[in-house]
Short mmCIF file of the N, C-alpha and C atoms (twelve columns), coordinates in Angstrom:
data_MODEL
# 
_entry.id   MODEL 
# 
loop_
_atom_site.group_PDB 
_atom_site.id 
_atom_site.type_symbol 
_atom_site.label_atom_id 
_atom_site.label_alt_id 
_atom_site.label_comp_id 
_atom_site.label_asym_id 
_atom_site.label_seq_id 
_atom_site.Cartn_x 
_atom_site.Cartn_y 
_atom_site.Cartn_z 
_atom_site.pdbx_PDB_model_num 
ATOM 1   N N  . UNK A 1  0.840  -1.180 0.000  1 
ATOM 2   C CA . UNK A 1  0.000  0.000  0.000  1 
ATOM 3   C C  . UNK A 1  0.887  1.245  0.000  1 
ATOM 4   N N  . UNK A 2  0.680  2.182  -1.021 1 
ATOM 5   C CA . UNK A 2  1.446  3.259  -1.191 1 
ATOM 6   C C  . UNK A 2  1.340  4.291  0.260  1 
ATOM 7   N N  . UNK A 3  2.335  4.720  0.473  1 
ATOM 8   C CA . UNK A 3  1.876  6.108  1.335  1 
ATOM 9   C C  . UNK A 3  1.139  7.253  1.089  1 
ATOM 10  N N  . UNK A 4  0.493  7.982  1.975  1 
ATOM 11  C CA . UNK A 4  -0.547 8.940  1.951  1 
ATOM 12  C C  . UNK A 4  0.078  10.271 1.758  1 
ATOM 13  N N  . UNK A 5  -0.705 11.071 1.021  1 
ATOM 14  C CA . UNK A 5  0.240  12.459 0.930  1 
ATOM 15  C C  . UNK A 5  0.772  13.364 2.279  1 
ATOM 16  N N  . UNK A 6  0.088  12.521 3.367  1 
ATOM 17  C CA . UNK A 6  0.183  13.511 4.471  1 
ATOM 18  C C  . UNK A 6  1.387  13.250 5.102  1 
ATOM 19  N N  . UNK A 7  2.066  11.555 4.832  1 
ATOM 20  C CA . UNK A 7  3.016  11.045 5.162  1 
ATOM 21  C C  . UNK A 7  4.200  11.617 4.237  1 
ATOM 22  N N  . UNK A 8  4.360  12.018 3.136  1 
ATOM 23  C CA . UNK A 8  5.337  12.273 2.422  1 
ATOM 24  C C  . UNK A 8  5.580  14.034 2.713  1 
ATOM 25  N N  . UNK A 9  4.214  14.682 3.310  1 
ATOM 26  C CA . UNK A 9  4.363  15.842 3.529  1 
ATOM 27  C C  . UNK A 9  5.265  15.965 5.230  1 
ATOM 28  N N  . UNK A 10 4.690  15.188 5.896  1 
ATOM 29  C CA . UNK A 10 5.881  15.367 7.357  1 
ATOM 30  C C  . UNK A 10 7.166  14.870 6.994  1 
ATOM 31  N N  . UNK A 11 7.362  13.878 6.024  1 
ATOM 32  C CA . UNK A 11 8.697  13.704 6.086  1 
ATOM 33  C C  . UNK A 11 9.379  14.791 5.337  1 
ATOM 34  N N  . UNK A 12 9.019  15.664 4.663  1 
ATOM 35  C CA . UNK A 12 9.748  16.733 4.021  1 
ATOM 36  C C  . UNK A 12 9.976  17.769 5.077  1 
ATOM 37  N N  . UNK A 13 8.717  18.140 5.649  1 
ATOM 38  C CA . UNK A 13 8.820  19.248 6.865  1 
ATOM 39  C C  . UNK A 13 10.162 18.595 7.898  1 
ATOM 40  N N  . UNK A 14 9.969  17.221 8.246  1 
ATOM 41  C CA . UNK A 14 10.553 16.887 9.007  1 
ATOM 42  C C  . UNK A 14 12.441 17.364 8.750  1 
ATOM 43  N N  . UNK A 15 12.569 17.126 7.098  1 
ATOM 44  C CA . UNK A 15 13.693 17.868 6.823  1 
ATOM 45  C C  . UNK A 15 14.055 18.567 6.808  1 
ATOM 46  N N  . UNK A 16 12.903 19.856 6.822  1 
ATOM 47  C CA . UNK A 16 13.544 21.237 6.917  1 
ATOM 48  C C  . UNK A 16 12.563 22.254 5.650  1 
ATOM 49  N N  . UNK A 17 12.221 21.213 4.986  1 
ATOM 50  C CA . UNK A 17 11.712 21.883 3.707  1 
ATOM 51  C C  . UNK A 17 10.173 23.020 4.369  1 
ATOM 52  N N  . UNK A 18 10.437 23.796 3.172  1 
ATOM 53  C CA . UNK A 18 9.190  24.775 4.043  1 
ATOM 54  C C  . UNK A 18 7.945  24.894 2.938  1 
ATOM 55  N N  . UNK A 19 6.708  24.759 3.300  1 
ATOM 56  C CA . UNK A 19 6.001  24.894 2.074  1 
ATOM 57  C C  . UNK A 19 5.596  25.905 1.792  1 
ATOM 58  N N  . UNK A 20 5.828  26.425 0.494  1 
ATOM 59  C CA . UNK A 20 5.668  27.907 0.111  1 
ATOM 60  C C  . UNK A 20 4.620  28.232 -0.786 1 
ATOM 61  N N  . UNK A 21 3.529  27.475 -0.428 1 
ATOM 62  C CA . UNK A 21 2.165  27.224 -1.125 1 
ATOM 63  C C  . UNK A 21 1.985  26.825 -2.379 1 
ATOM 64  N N  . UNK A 22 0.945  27.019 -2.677 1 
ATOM 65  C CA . UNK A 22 0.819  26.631 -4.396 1 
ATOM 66  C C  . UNK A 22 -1.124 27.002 -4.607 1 
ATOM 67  N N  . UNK A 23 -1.123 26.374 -5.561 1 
ATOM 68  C CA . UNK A 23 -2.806 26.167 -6.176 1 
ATOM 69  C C  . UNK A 23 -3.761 25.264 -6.225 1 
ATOM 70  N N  . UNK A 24 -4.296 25.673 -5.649 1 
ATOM 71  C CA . UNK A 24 -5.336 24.141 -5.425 1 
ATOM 72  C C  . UNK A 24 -5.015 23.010 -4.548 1 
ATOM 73  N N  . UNK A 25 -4.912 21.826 -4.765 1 
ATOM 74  C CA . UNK A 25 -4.522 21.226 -3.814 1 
ATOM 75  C C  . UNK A 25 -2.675 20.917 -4.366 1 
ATOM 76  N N  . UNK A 26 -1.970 21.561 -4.792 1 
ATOM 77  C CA . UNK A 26 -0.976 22.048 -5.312 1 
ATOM 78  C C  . UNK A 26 0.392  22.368 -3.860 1 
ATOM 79  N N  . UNK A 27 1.036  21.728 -3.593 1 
ATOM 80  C CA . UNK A 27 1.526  22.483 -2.208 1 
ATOM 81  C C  . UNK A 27 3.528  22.225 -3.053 1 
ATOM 82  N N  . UNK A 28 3.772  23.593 -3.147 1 
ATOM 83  C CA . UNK A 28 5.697  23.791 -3.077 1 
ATOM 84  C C  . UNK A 28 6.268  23.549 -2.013 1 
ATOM 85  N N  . UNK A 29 7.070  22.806 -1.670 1 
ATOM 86  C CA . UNK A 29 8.147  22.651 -1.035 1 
ATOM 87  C C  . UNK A 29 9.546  22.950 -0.874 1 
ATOM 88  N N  . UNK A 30 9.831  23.871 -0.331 1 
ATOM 89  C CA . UNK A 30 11.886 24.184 -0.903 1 
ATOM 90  C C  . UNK A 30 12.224 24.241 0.394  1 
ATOM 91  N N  . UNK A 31 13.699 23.977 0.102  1 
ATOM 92  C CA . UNK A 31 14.887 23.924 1.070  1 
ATOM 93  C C  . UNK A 31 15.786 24.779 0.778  1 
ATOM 94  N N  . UNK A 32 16.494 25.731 1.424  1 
ATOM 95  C CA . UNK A 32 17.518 26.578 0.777  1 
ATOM 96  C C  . UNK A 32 19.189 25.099 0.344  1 
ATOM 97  N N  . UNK A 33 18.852 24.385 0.650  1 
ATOM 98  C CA . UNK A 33 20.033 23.223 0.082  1 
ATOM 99  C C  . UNK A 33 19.717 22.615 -0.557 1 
ATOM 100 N N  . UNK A 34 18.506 22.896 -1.404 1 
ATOM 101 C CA . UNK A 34 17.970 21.872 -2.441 1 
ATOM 102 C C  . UNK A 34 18.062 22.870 -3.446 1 
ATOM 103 N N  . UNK A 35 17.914 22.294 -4.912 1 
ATOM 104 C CA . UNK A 35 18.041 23.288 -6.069 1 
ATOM 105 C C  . UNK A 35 16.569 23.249 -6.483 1 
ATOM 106 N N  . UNK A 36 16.404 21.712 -6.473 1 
ATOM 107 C CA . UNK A 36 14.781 21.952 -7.091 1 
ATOM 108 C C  . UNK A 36 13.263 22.025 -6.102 1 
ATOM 109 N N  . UNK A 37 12.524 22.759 -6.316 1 
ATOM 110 C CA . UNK A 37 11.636 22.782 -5.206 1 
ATOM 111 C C  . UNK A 37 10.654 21.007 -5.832 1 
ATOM 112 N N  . UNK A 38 9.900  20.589 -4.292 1 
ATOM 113 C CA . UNK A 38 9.436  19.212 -4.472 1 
ATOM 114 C C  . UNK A 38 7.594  20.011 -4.662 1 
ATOM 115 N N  . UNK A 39 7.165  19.674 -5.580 1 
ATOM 116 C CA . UNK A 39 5.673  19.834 -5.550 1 
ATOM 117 C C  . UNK A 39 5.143  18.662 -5.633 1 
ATOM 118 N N  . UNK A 40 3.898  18.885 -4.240 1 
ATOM 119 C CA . UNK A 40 3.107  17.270 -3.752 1 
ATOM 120 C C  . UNK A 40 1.459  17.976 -4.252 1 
ATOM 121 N N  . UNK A 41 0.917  17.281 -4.656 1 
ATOM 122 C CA . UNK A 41 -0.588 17.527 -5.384 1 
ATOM 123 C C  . UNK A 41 -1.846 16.790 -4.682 1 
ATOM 124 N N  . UNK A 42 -2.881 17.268 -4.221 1 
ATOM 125 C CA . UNK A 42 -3.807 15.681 -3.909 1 
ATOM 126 C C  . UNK A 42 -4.039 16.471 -3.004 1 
ATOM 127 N N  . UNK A 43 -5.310 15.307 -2.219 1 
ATOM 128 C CA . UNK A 43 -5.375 15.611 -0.706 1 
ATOM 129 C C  . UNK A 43 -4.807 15.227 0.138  1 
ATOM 130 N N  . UNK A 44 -4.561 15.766 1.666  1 
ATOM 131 C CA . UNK A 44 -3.990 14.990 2.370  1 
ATOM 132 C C  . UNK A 44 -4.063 13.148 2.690  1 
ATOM 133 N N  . UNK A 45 -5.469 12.871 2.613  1 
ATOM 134 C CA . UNK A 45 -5.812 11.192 2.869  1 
ATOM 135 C C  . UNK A 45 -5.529 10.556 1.419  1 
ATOM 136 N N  . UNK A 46 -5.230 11.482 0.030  1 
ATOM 137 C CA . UNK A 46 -5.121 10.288 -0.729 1 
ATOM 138 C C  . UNK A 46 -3.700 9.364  -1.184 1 
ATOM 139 N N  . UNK A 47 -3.897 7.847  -1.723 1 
ATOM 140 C CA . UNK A 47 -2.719 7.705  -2.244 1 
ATOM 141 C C  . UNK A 47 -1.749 8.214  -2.758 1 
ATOM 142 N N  . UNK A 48 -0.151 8.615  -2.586 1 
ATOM 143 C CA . UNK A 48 0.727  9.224  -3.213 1 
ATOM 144 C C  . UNK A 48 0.835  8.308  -4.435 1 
ATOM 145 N N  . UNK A 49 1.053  8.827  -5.776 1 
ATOM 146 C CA . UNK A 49 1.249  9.057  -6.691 1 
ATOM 147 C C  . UNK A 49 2.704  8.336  -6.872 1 
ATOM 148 N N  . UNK A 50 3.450  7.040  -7.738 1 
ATOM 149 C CA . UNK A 50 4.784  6.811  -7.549 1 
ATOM 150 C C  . UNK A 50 5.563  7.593  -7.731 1 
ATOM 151 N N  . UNK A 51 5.262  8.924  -8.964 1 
ATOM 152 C CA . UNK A 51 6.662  9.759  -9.375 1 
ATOM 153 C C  . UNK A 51 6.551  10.754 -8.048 1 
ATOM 154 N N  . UNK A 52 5.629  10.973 -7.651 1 
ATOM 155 C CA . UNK A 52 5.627  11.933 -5.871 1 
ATOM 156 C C  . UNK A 52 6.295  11.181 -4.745 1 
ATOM 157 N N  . UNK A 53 6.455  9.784  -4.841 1 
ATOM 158 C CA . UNK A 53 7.409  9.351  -3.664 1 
ATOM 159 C C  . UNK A 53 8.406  9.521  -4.493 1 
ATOM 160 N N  . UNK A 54 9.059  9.025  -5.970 1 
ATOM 161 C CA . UNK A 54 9.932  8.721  -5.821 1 
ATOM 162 C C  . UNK A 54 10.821 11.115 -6.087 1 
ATOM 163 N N  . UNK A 55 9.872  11.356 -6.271 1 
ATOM 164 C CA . UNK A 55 10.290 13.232 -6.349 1 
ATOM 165 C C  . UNK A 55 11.012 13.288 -4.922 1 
ATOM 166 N N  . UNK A 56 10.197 13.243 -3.678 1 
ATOM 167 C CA . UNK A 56 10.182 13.173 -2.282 1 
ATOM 168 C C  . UNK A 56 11.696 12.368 -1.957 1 
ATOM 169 N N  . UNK A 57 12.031 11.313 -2.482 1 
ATOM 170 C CA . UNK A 57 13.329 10.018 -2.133 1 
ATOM 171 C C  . UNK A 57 13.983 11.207 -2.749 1 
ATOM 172 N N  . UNK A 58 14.004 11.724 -3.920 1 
ATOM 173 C CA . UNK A 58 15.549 12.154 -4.933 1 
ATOM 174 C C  . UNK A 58 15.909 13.172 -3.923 1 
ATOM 175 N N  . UNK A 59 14.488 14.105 -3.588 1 
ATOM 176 C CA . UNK A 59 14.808 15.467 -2.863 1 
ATOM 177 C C  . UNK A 59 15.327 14.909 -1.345 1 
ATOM 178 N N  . UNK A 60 15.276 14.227 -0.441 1 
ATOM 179 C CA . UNK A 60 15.673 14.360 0.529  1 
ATOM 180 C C  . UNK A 60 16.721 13.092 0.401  1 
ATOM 181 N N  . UNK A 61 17.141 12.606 -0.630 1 
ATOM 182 C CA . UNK A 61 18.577 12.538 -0.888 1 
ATOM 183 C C  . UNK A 61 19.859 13.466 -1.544 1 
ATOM 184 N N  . UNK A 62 18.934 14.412 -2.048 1 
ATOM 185 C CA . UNK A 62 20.198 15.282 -2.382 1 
ATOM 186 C C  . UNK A 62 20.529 16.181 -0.990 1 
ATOM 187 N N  . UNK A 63 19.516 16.135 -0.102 1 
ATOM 188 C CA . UNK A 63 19.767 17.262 1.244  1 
ATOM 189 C C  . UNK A 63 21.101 16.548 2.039  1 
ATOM 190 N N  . UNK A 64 20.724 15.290 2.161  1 
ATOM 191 C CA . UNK A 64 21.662 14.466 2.709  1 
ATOM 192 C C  . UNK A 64 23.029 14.474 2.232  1 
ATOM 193 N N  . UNK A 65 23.284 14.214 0.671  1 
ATOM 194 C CA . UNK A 65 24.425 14.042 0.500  1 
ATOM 195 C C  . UNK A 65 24.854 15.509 0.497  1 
ATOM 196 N N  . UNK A 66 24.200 16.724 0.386  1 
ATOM 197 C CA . UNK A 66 24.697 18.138 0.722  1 
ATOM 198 C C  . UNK A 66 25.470 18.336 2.032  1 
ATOM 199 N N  . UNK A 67 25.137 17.473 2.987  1 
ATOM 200 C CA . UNK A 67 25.276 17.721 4.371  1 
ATOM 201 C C  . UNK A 67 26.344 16.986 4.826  1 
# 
């Protein structure tokens, strides 16, 4: 069972990332150590989307290997 958007959204906060809104159910995510901002779409209760986990894995692996 895939994870929920609400789960992929604390683990970003949990990194540091800040959400800098968006449109609709549209939410930006940036880190000043990330280059690309992560955009998560949906509602909070629904299934994440695979290219949204795997967006979420790339971005809080590049924070890591920054660090």
């Amino acid at each position: 069972m895939p994870p929920k958007i609400r789960d992929l959204i604390k683990e970003l906060e949990a990194a540091g990332f800040v959400n800098r809104g968006g449109k609709g159910s549209h939410r930006n995510f940036v880190h000043g150590e990330v280059v690309q901002p992560v955009t998560v779409s949906g509602q909070t209760g629904d299934d994440a989307k695979h290219y949204q986990i795997r967006a979420v894995r790339l971005a809080l692996k590049e924070l890591k290997s920054e660090r």
